[in-house]
Tab-separated table of C-alpha atoms and ligand atoms in Angstrom:
chain	number	residue	atom	x	y	z
Z	1	MET	CA	37.019	89.351	-61.199
Z	2	ARG	CA	39.850	86.789	-59.563
Z	3	ILE	CA	43.306	88.269	-59.912
Z	4	VAL	CA	46.605	86.907	-59.894
Z	5	LEU	CA	48.915	89.218	-58.917
Z	6	GLY	CA	52.682	88.280	-59.908
Z	7	VAL	CA	55.709	90.284	-57.866
Z	8	GLY	CA	58.875	90.684	-59.247
Z	9	GLY	CA	62.388	90.653	-57.246
Z	10	GLY	CA	62.565	94.615	-57.911
Z	11	ILE	CA	62.586	97.462	-55.851
Z	12	ALA	CA	59.874	98.342	-57.581
Z	13	ALA	CA	57.822	96.007	-55.543
Z	14	TYR	CA	56.906	98.261	-53.113
Z	15	LYS	CA	54.653	99.773	-55.473
Z	16	VAL	CA	52.381	97.055	-56.227
Z	17	ALA	CA	51.052	97.694	-52.824
Z	18	SER	CA	49.185	100.514	-54.097
Z	19	LEU	CA	48.217	98.937	-57.153
Z	20	LEU	CA	46.945	95.910	-55.522
Z	21	ARG	CA	44.456	97.836	-53.079
Z	22	LEU	CA	43.700	99.537	-56.551
Z	23	PHE	CA	42.257	95.871	-57.462
Z	24	THR	CA	40.953	94.794	-53.773
Z	25	GLU	CA	38.599	97.923	-53.624
Z	26	ALA	CA	37.487	98.199	-56.885
Z	27	GLY	CA	36.218	94.241	-55.720
Z	28	HIS	CA	39.111	92.166	-57.411
Z	29	LYS	CA	39.689	88.827	-55.373
Z	30	VAL	CA	43.415	89.114	-55.764
Z	31	THR	CA	45.542	85.875	-55.375
Z	32	VAL	CA	49.532	87.504	-55.134
Z	33	ILE	CA	52.215	85.685	-55.771
Z	34	PRO	CA	55.570	87.223	-55.204
Z	35	THR	CA	59.057	85.659	-56.650
Z	36	GLU	CA	61.470	84.630	-54.076
Z	37	ALA	CA	63.292	87.631	-54.535
Z	38	ALA	CA	60.476	89.989	-54.415
Z	39	THR	CA	59.795	89.437	-50.326
Z	40	ARG	CA	63.310	90.259	-49.685
Z	41	PHE	CA	62.173	93.581	-50.649
Z	42	VAL	CA	58.469	93.274	-49.076
Z	43	GLY	CA	57.918	90.558	-47.514
Z	44	VAL	CA	54.879	88.056	-47.460
Z	45	ALA	CA	52.822	89.345	-44.692
Z	46	THR	CA	52.211	92.603	-46.598
Z	47	TRP	CA	50.699	91.027	-49.298
Z	48	GLU	CA	48.532	88.427	-47.548
Z	49	ALA	CA	47.441	91.695	-45.378
Z	50	LEU	CA	46.545	93.289	-48.364
Z	51	SER	CA	44.571	90.606	-50.624
Z	52	GLY	CA	43.164	88.379	-47.292
Z	53	ASN	CA	44.478	85.691	-49.410
Z	54	PRO	CA	47.115	83.288	-48.064
Z	55	VAL	CA	50.796	84.040	-49.990
Z	56	SER	CA	53.041	81.917	-51.174
Z	57	ASN	CA	55.684	80.957	-53.674
Z	58	SER	CA	56.358	77.462	-53.607
Z	59	VAL	CA	54.727	74.591	-55.798
Z	60	PHE	CA	55.138	72.473	-52.660
Z	61	ASP	CA	52.621	74.392	-50.021
Z	62	ASP	CA	49.301	73.156	-50.313
Z	63	VAL	CA	49.533	70.371	-52.896
Z	64	GLU	CA	46.647	69.106	-52.912
Z	65	LYS	CA	45.044	72.599	-54.371
Z	66	VAL	CA	47.319	72.271	-57.311
Z	67	ASN	CA	47.822	75.048	-57.479
Z	68	HIS	CA	50.305	75.572	-60.212
Z	69	VAL	CA	47.327	74.543	-62.381
Z	70	ARG	CA	44.517	75.752	-60.367
Z	71	LEU	CA	45.976	79.259	-60.122
Z	72	GLY	CA	46.806	80.020	-63.955
Z	73	HIS	CA	43.395	78.432	-64.792
Z	74	GLU	CA	41.112	80.200	-62.809
Z	75	ALA	CA	42.487	83.962	-63.115
Z	76	ASP	CA	40.475	86.073	-64.785
Z	77	LEU	CA	43.813	88.114	-65.579
Z	78	ILE	CA	47.636	87.653	-64.050
Z	79	VAL	CA	49.123	90.783	-64.041
Z	80	VAL	CA	52.779	90.992	-63.101
Z	81	ALA	CA	54.621	93.715	-61.587
Z	82	PRO	CA	57.059	95.214	-61.177
Z	83	ALA	CA	58.371	92.655	-63.912
Z	84	THR	CA	61.710	91.992	-64.406
Z	85	ALA	CA	64.402	91.137	-66.753
Z	86	ASP	CA	64.680	87.567	-64.944
Z	87	LEU	CA	60.680	87.076	-65.301
Z	88	LEU	CA	60.098	88.527	-68.494
Z	89	ALA	CA	63.346	86.145	-69.862
Z	90	LYS	CA	61.816	82.820	-68.076
Z	91	ALA	CA	58.056	83.828	-69.131
Z	92	ALA	CA	59.112	84.271	-72.549
Z	93	THR	CA	61.346	80.504	-72.677
Z	94	GLY	CA	58.578	78.989	-70.405
Z	95	GLN	CA	60.465	78.197	-67.981
Z	96	ALA	CA	57.965	76.758	-64.619
Z	97	GLY	CA	60.851	76.600	-61.542
Z	98	ASP	CA	58.539	78.798	-59.235
Z	99	LEU	CA	54.882	79.045	-58.561
Z	100	LEU	CA	54.290	82.228	-60.793
Z	101	THR	CA	56.425	80.737	-63.884
Z	102	ASN	CA	54.047	77.887	-63.760
Z	103	THR	CA	50.754	80.064	-63.027
Z	104	LEU	CA	51.867	82.382	-66.575
Z	105	LEU	CA	52.373	78.898	-68.720
Z	106	MET	CA	48.254	77.651	-67.451
Z	107	ALA	CA	46.435	81.113	-67.732
Z	108	HIS	CA	43.186	81.194	-69.478
Z	109	GLY	CA	43.078	85.247	-69.738
Z	110	PRO	CA	44.500	87.858	-70.660
Z	111	VAL	CA	48.587	89.149	-68.895
Z	112	LEU	CA	49.723	91.850	-68.330
Z	113	PHE	CA	53.872	92.539	-67.367
Z	114	ALA	CA	54.337	95.981	-65.776
Z	115	PRO	CA	58.372	96.004	-66.734
Z	116	ALA	CA	60.821	98.010	-64.321
Z	117	MET	CA	64.569	97.384	-64.583
Z	118	HIS	CA	67.878	99.800	-64.875
Z	119	THR	CA	67.748	100.980	-68.544
Z	120	GLU	CA	70.930	99.330	-69.603
Z	121	MET	CA	68.728	96.310	-69.044
Z	122	TRP	CA	65.307	97.119	-70.537
Z	123	GLN	CA	67.194	98.302	-73.906
Z	124	HIS	CA	69.717	94.815	-73.872
Z	125	ALA	CA	68.822	93.229	-77.148
Z	126	ALA	CA	68.009	90.043	-74.906
Z	127	THR	CA	65.370	91.979	-73.001
Z	128	GLN	CA	64.354	93.593	-76.155
Z	129	ALA	CA	63.795	89.882	-77.641
Z	130	ASN	CA	62.130	88.973	-74.783
Z	131	VAL	CA	59.623	91.125	-75.038
Z	132	GLU	CA	59.524	91.134	-78.849
Z	133	THR	CA	57.959	87.148	-78.109
Z	134	LEU	CA	55.572	87.508	-74.888
Z	135	ARG	CA	53.494	90.386	-77.495
Z	136	SER	CA	53.818	87.813	-80.517
Z	137	ARG	CA	51.837	85.760	-78.362
Z	138	GLY	CA	49.317	87.935	-77.564
Z	139	VAL	CA	50.665	88.960	-73.757
Z	140	THR	CA	50.841	92.617	-73.513
Z	141	VAL	CA	54.008	94.498	-72.224
Z	142	LEU	CA	53.785	97.988	-70.865
Z	143	GLU	CA	56.728	100.490	-71.806
Z	144	PRO	CA	58.789	101.082	-68.337
Z	145	ALA	CA	58.027	104.886	-66.979
Z	146	SER	CA	60.844	107.594	-67.801
Z	147	GLY	CA	62.413	108.679	-65.107
Z	148	ARG	CA	64.926	108.457	-61.654
Z	149	LEU	CA	66.467	105.152	-61.367
Z	150	THR	CA	67.198	103.547	-57.978
Z	151	GLY	CA	70.521	105.126	-58.600
Z	152	SER	CA	71.278	108.311	-59.543
Z	153	ASP	CA	70.573	108.347	-62.929
Z	154	SER	CA	68.036	108.227	-65.175
Z	155	GLY	CA	65.976	107.193	-68.268
Z	156	PRO	CA	63.336	104.648	-69.282
Z	157	GLY	CA	62.984	101.482	-66.495
Z	158	ARG	CA	60.475	103.133	-63.796
Z	159	LEU	CA	57.267	100.824	-63.152
Z	160	PRO	CA	54.880	102.760	-64.637
Z	161	GLU	CA	52.237	103.610	-61.751
Z	162	PRO	CA	49.970	101.693	-59.878
Z	163	GLU	CA	46.857	103.504	-61.593
Z	164	ALA	CA	48.536	103.003	-64.826
Z	165	ILE	CA	48.884	99.316	-64.616
Z	166	PHE	CA	44.840	99.221	-62.499
Z	167	ALA	CA	43.676	101.371	-66.074
Z	168	ALA	CA	45.574	98.748	-68.573
Z	169	ALA	CA	44.821	95.682	-66.713
Z	170	ILE	CA	40.770	96.678	-66.925
Z	171	ALA	CA	41.058	98.032	-69.948
Z	172	LEU	CA	42.802	94.858	-71.071
Z	173	VAL	CA	39.748	92.488	-70.073
Z	174	GLN	CA	37.094	95.023	-71.588
Z	175	ALA	CA	38.599	94.541	-74.364
Z	176	PRO	CA	37.502	91.848	-77.067
Z	177	ASP	CA	40.286	89.987	-78.927
Z	178	ASP	CA	40.874	88.623	-82.076
Z	179	ALA	CA	37.399	86.734	-81.830
Z	180	GLY	CA	35.712	89.647	-81.083
Z	181	ALA	CA	34.690	87.820	-77.644
Z	182	SER	CA	35.352	90.185	-74.464
Z	183	PRO	CA	37.525	88.126	-71.633
Z	184	SER	CA	35.389	89.090	-69.244
Z	185	ALA	CA	32.131	87.767	-71.096
Z	186	GLU	CA	30.693	85.816	-68.265
Z	187	LEU	CA	30.904	89.219	-65.377
Z	188	PRO	CA	27.201	90.075	-64.699
Z	189	LEU	CA	27.564	93.716	-66.777
Z	190	ALA	CA	30.414	92.777	-69.105
Z	191	GLY	CA	29.481	95.056	-71.971
Z	192	ARG	CA	26.728	97.355	-70.002
Z	193	THR	CA	27.553	101.026	-69.270
Z	194	VAL	CA	26.428	102.191	-65.659
Z	195	THR	CA	27.142	105.765	-65.068
Z	196	ILE	CA	26.851	106.634	-61.334
Z	197	SER	CA	26.472	110.194	-59.744
Z	198	ALA	CA	27.940	109.885	-56.535
Z	199	GLY	CA	29.058	113.064	-53.618
Z	200	GLY	CA	26.928	116.469	-52.680
Z	201	THR	CA	26.103	119.094	-55.240
Z	202	ARG	CA	26.842	122.431	-54.161
Z	203	GLU	CA	25.330	125.408	-54.652
Z	204	ALA	CA	26.859	128.521	-55.632
Z	205	LEU	CA	26.392	132.197	-53.876
Z	206	ASP	CA	28.941	133.730	-54.567
Z	207	PRO	CA	32.093	133.291	-55.900
Z	208	VAL	CA	33.066	132.131	-52.662
Z	209	ARG	CA	29.971	130.622	-50.823
Z	210	PHE	CA	28.149	127.989	-51.803
Z	211	LEU	CA	24.985	125.941	-49.816
Z	212	GLY	CA	26.136	122.135	-49.692
Z	213	ASN	CA	25.916	118.894	-47.664
Z	214	ARG	CA	27.753	116.543	-46.008
Z	215	SER	CA	27.498	113.379	-48.824
Z	216	SER	CA	31.135	112.151	-48.600
Z	217	GLY	CA	30.511	110.135	-52.211
Z	218	LYS	CA	31.790	107.171	-50.489
Z	219	GLN	CA	28.531	104.822	-51.080
Z	220	GLY	CA	29.370	106.433	-54.833
Z	221	THR	CA	32.035	105.683	-54.991
Z	222	ALA	CA	31.927	101.734	-53.817
Z	223	LEU	CA	28.752	101.662	-56.589
Z	224	ALA	CA	31.457	102.121	-59.458
Z	225	ALA	CA	33.977	99.914	-57.933
Z	226	ALA	CA	31.730	97.338	-57.275
Z	227	ALA	CA	30.267	98.365	-60.711
Z	228	LEU	CA	33.579	97.375	-62.537
Z	229	ALA	CA	33.771	94.820	-60.473
Z	230	ALA	CA	31.445	93.762	-63.031
Z	231	GLY	CA	32.422	93.916	-65.990
Z	232	ALA	CA	30.697	97.305	-66.757
Z	233	THR	CA	32.245	100.591	-68.248
Z	234	VAL	CA	31.853	103.247	-65.571
Z	235	ARG	CA	30.695	106.671	-65.903
Z	236	PHE	CA	31.177	108.573	-62.851
Z	237	LEU	CA	29.720	111.931	-62.215
Z	238	ALA	CA	31.242	112.859	-59.093
Z	239	ALA	CA	30.076	116.556	-57.458
Z	240	HIS	CA	32.172	117.052	-54.264
Z	241	MET	CA	33.286	114.341	-52.224
Z	242	ASP	CA	35.339	113.100	-49.176
Z	243	VAL	CA	36.946	110.760	-51.221
Z	244	GLU	CA	38.949	109.689	-53.915
Z	245	PRO	CA	36.518	108.634	-57.045
Z	246	PRO	CA	38.217	104.232	-58.227
Z	247	ALA	CA	40.329	104.554	-61.194
Z	248	GLY	CA	39.348	102.656	-64.036
Z	249	VAL	CA	36.235	104.930	-64.463
Z	250	GLU	CA	35.272	107.554	-67.530
Z	251	LEU	CA	35.384	110.260	-65.014
Z	252	VAL	CA	32.978	113.786	-64.943
Z	253	ARG	CA	33.242	115.877	-62.153
Z	254	VAL	CA	30.283	118.389	-61.234
Z	255	GLU	CA	28.919	121.569	-58.985
Z	256	SER	CA	25.912	122.028	-58.832
Z	257	ALA	CA	22.455	120.392	-59.295
Z	258	LEU	CA	22.377	122.184	-62.998
Z	259	GLU	CA	25.048	121.045	-64.049
Z	260	LEU	CA	24.627	117.618	-62.553
Z	261	ARG	CA	21.839	116.957	-64.561
Z	262	GLU	CA	23.432	118.209	-67.822
Z	263	ALA	CA	26.054	115.703	-66.936
Z	264	ALA	CA	23.476	113.223	-66.256
Z	265	LEU	CA	21.037	113.293	-68.737
Z	266	LYS	CA	24.104	113.523	-71.173
Z	267	ALA	CA	25.218	110.102	-70.317
Z	268	ALA	CA	21.927	108.996	-69.655
Z	269	VAL	CA	21.697	108.162	-73.368
Z	270	GLU	CA	24.713	105.675	-74.068
Z	271	SER	CA	24.216	103.990	-70.358
Z	272	ASP	CA	22.686	100.735	-70.003
Z	273	VAL	CA	22.223	101.427	-66.397
Z	274	VAL	CA	21.824	104.997	-64.472
Z	275	ILE	CA	22.039	105.521	-60.884
Z	276	MET	CA	21.677	108.268	-59.368
Z	277	ALA	CA	23.393	107.395	-55.716
Z	278	ALA	CA	24.869	111.728	-55.561
Z	279	ALA	CA	23.088	114.260	-52.804
Z	280	VAL	CA	21.312	116.519	-54.650
Z	281	ALA	CA	20.393	119.928	-53.113
Z	282	ASP	CA	16.693	120.434	-53.666
Z	283	PHE	CA	16.984	123.862	-54.065
Z	284	ARG	CA	19.403	126.755	-54.917
Z	285	PRO	CA	19.822	130.576	-54.295
Z	286	ALA	CA	17.241	132.600	-56.534
Z	287	GLU	CA	20.253	134.844	-57.081
Z	288	VAL	CA	24.127	134.166	-57.169
Z	289	SER	CA	25.969	137.381	-56.729
Z	290	ASP	CA	29.294	137.763	-59.265
Z	291	THR	CA	31.045	139.496	-56.793
Z	292	LYS	CA	31.666	138.532	-52.960
Z	293	ILE	CA	29.236	139.540	-50.991
Z	294	LYS	CA	30.530	141.728	-48.259
Z	295	LYS	CA	29.055	142.741	-44.829
Z	296	VAL	CA	28.077	146.444	-44.893
Z	297	ASP	CA	28.267	148.159	-41.424
Z	298	GLY	CA	25.078	149.488	-40.370
Z	299	GLU	CA	22.745	147.291	-42.602
Z	300	ASP	CA	20.444	144.441	-42.183
Z	301	ALA	CA	22.376	140.339	-42.605
Z	302	PRO	CA	20.829	139.758	-46.917
Z	303	VAL	CA	18.359	137.102	-46.457
Z	304	VAL	CA	18.809	134.192	-48.798
Z	305	ARG	CA	15.663	133.265	-50.760
Z	306	LEU	CA	15.733	129.658	-52.632
Z	307	ILE	CA	14.411	127.968	-55.359
Z	308	ARG	CA	13.790	124.669	-56.556
Z	309	ASN	CA	15.807	122.866	-58.349
Z	310	PRO	CA	14.837	119.811	-61.045
Z	311	ASP	CA	14.263	116.630	-59.937
Z	312	ILE	CA	16.948	114.882	-62.178
Z	313	LEU	CA	15.791	110.802	-61.506
Z	314	HIS	CA	12.310	111.878	-62.103
Z	315	GLU	CA	13.292	113.685	-65.536
Z	316	LEU	CA	15.992	111.179	-66.672
Z	317	VAL	CA	12.538	108.689	-66.264
Z	318	GLU	CA	9.899	111.131	-68.199
Z	319	ARG	CA	12.943	111.415	-71.053
Z	320	ARG	CA	13.447	107.305	-71.086
Z	321	ASN	CA	9.909	107.264	-71.311
Z	322	SER	CA	9.056	109.745	-74.021
Z	323	GLU	CA	11.497	108.343	-76.001
Z	324	GLY	CA	11.442	104.975	-75.913
Z	325	GLY	CA	15.027	104.823	-74.108
Z	326	ARG	CA	16.187	101.312	-72.491
Z	327	GLN	CA	18.693	102.666	-68.904
Z	328	LEU	CA	17.670	100.798	-65.587
Z	329	ILE	CA	17.125	104.132	-63.484
Z	330	VAL	CA	18.448	103.580	-59.735
Z	331	GLY	CA	17.088	106.268	-56.930
Z	332	PHE	CA	18.766	106.397	-53.302
Z	333	ALA	CA	16.933	107.189	-50.947
Z	334	ALA	CA	16.535	108.047	-46.428
Z	335	GLU	CA	13.546	107.905	-44.879
Z	336	THR	CA	12.244	107.814	-41.365
Z	337	GLY	CA	9.131	106.863	-39.938
Z	338	ASP	CA	6.630	109.643	-38.905
Z	339	ALA	CA	2.649	110.152	-38.525
Z	340	GLN	CA	2.015	109.596	-41.572
Z	341	GLY	CA	3.339	105.909	-42.797
Z	342	ASP	CA	6.559	103.955	-41.618
Z	343	VAL	CA	9.771	104.119	-43.861
Z	344	LEU	CA	9.048	101.895	-45.986
Z	345	GLU	CA	5.611	103.326	-47.138
Z	346	HIS	CA	7.398	106.596	-47.627
Z	347	ALA	CA	9.701	104.749	-50.026
Z	348	THR	CA	6.935	102.723	-51.782
Z	349	ALA	CA	5.126	105.757	-52.194
Z	350	LYS	CA	8.288	107.872	-53.635
Z	351	LEU	CA	9.140	105.332	-55.898
Z	352	LYS	CA	5.837	105.616	-57.815
Z	353	ARG	CA	6.320	109.482	-57.592
Z	354	LYS	CA	10.267	109.054	-58.840
Z	355	GLY	CA	9.046	106.008	-61.554
Z	356	CYS	CA	12.051	104.577	-61.134
Z	357	ASP	CA	12.876	100.773	-61.761
Z	358	LEU	CA	14.650	100.589	-58.376
Z	359	LEU	CA	14.979	102.631	-55.148
Z	360	VAL	CA	17.350	101.872	-52.596
Z	361	VAL	CA	15.853	102.794	-49.392
Z	362	ASN	CA	18.635	103.718	-46.294
Z	363	GLN	CA	16.494	102.238	-43.245
Z	364	VAL	CA	17.878	104.474	-40.982
Z	365	GLY	CA	14.222	104.858	-39.306
Z	366	ILE	CA	13.526	101.736	-38.837
Z	367	GLY	CA	14.226	101.499	-34.974
Z	368	ARG	CA	17.715	101.720	-35.721
Z	369	VAL	CA	20.472	103.848	-34.085
Z	370	PHE	CA	21.502	105.971	-37.136
Z	371	GLY	CA	25.856	105.587	-36.865
Z	372	GLN	CA	25.559	101.525	-35.998
Z	373	ASP	CA	23.914	100.375	-38.724
Z	374	GLU	CA	24.306	102.926	-41.702
Z	375	ASN	CA	24.798	100.359	-44.563
Z	376	SER	CA	21.697	98.439	-44.089
Z	377	VAL	CA	18.898	99.250	-47.002
Z	378	VAL	CA	16.641	97.360	-48.412
Z	379	ILE	CA	15.955	97.171	-52.308
Z	380	LEU	CA	12.815	98.178	-53.558
Z	381	SER	CA	11.293	97.571	-57.650
Z	382	GLY	CA	9.181	99.314	-59.527
Z	383	HIS	CA	8.254	95.720	-61.336
Z	384	GLY	CA	6.447	94.172	-58.978
Z	385	ALA	CA	9.774	92.215	-57.380
Z	386	GLU	CA	9.699	91.870	-53.424
Z	387	PRO	CA	12.126	94.374	-51.320
Z	388	GLN	CA	15.422	92.365	-50.665
Z	389	SER	CA	17.585	93.617	-47.508
Z	390	ALA	CA	21.359	93.749	-47.752
Z	391	ALA	CA	23.156	95.515	-45.010
Z	392	GLY	CA	27.335	95.491	-43.834
Z	393	SER	CA	29.977	97.121	-44.714
Z	394	LYS	CA	29.541	99.748	-48.066
Z	395	ALA	CA	31.084	97.582	-50.374
Z	396	ASP	CA	28.985	94.458	-48.989
Z	397	VAL	CA	26.136	96.873	-49.750
Z	398	ALA	CA	27.564	98.246	-52.904
Z	399	ALA	CA	27.800	94.716	-54.558
Z	400	ALA	CA	23.964	93.767	-53.314
Z	401	VAL	CA	22.936	96.913	-55.419
Z	402	ILE	CA	24.896	95.765	-58.634
Z	403	ASP	CA	24.366	92.053	-58.404
Z	404	ARG	CA	20.071	93.262	-57.984
Z	405	VAL	CA	20.615	95.931	-60.915
Z	406	GLY	CA	22.463	93.052	-63.336
Z	407	ALA	CA	19.157	90.661	-62.606
Z	408	GLU	CA	16.899	93.485	-62.910
Z	409	LEU	CA	18.524	94.743	-66.003
Z	410	ALA	CA	18.565	91.277	-67.958
Z	411	ARG	CA	15.016	91.211	-66.971
Z	412	VAL	CA	13.463	94.892	-68.102
Z	413	PHE	CA	16.178	95.232	-70.377
Z	414	PRO	CA	17.912	92.186	-71.707
Z	415	ALA	CA	20.833	92.719	-74.098
Z	416	VAL	CA	19.929	92.875	-77.452
C	1	LIG	N1	17.911	113.382	-57.318
C	1	LIG	C1	17.718	113.949	-57.751
C	1	LIG	N2	17.039	115.072	-57.583
C	1	LIG	C2	17.343	116.156	-57.374
C	1	LIG	C3	16.803	115.259	-55.639
C	1	LIG	C4	17.478	114.065	-55.763
C	1	LIG	O1	18.348	113.374	-58.971
C	1	LIG	N3	17.263	117.849	-57.203
C	1	LIG	C5	18.065	112.120	-56.880
C	1	LIG	C6	18.842	111.492	-55.757
C	1	LIG	O2	20.029	110.959	-56.293
C	1	LIG	C7	18.405	110.242	-54.891
C	1	LIG	C8	16.874	110.628	-55.170
C	1	LIG	O3	16.886	111.344	-56.696
C	1	LIG	O4	18.650	108.971	-56.389
C	1	LIG	C9	16.290	111.000	-53.931
C	1	LIG	O5	15.081	111.516	-53.723
C	1	LIG	P1	14.387	112.570	-53.104
C	1	LIG	O6	13.050	113.173	-53.519
C	1	LIG	O7	15.652	114.020	-52.942
C	1	LIG	O8	14.165	111.828	-51.778
C	1	LIG	P2	15.329	112.116	-50.370
C	1	LIG	O9	16.330	112.975	-50.816
C	1	LIG	O10	15.264	110.866	-49.377
C	1	LIG	O11	14.009	113.692	-50.086
C	1	LIG	P3	12.666	113.834	-49.541
C	1	LIG	O12	12.287	112.588	-48.825
C	1	LIG	O13	12.721	115.195	-48.934
C	1	LIG	O14	12.507	114.108	-51.010
């Protein structure tokens, strides 16, 4: 999604750097337009580095690109944070003295203001009237948070937390307008629900110990961000992860394979796509001790007997098929070639065994040095399409997988 992030001249501008990160990490393309005053708090270099795009606040830069018209016209969403009393007044009265106010007059998508100012300025009749005017035109103006202000006093006027602004912005794009149309309707997964499992399960031995794996959850997190950017509602089933789940997902925390199985089967019923990116333990201890297992001098060390965990991916496919469900089911596999076959032969056999629609195969075994090219995958289709390669950063791979999911979904289970 293309986002314009307008930054007003308030001390809270520094917090908007985190908001920008949330947008870019979720795969959105962000153009930052700080006001002249905003650049006295946070410099242009910061916005350029964090957004990866050139930054200007003048209508006289790059005139041939007609930015004062184009940016607002092309944006799927405009967010202004911090929205100062001055910016709210300018927007309410339709002023167009700089690039940001011009862009606001050209907005074709939803607009969200996140105000931040001193309590008395916020509560002033002039500001309240401007907020009322903007809201009456369909603009979303968040309530400021309450708490410690720039000085020693406190009250309403603090910028809402970046995560809260992010969630409100994403919800705004996904919400249908008065005519029942979603502003993000053209995005490939608009109106679709995607369940993604990520991270590594932990299988308890006793109340303090577990068997786990080294999955970081980074690929699953990147997939969730790519799915959000494609307009999907994302249910994120997070086993143990080294990274934070992306903001804007419906988060379900799980611990063990059995907990993940329950959460996945439940979420699948209401989903259009289920992506099993989690590293699920194939085995769990047969006995889980209620109390901490103690070492006893003179006794042998305990032997841990393992039993098989259910294959969740396979079960999702079986349920879908027996209940006539319409979820596109995607598995992940890490394969190495051996005497029995090469990576693709093993992966093709696994795709058949699991019965899923797509299998994303990490091809660490095809003569590549593990670690150097760990984000190189092949996407196999259970519906006869040619294998597709994707390589690059985890975000690049995630974008390719989500792209393919969108195409396969439209083919196999078109929206009804
Ligand atoms: N999976 C699952 N339930 C399990 C084990 C794995 O749903 N109990 C899912 C994983 O989330 C992943 C895919 O199945 O999408 C991986 O399949 P798996 O058979 O575990 O393959 P590998 O991990 O590659 O291991 P192996 O080759 O030993 O089968």
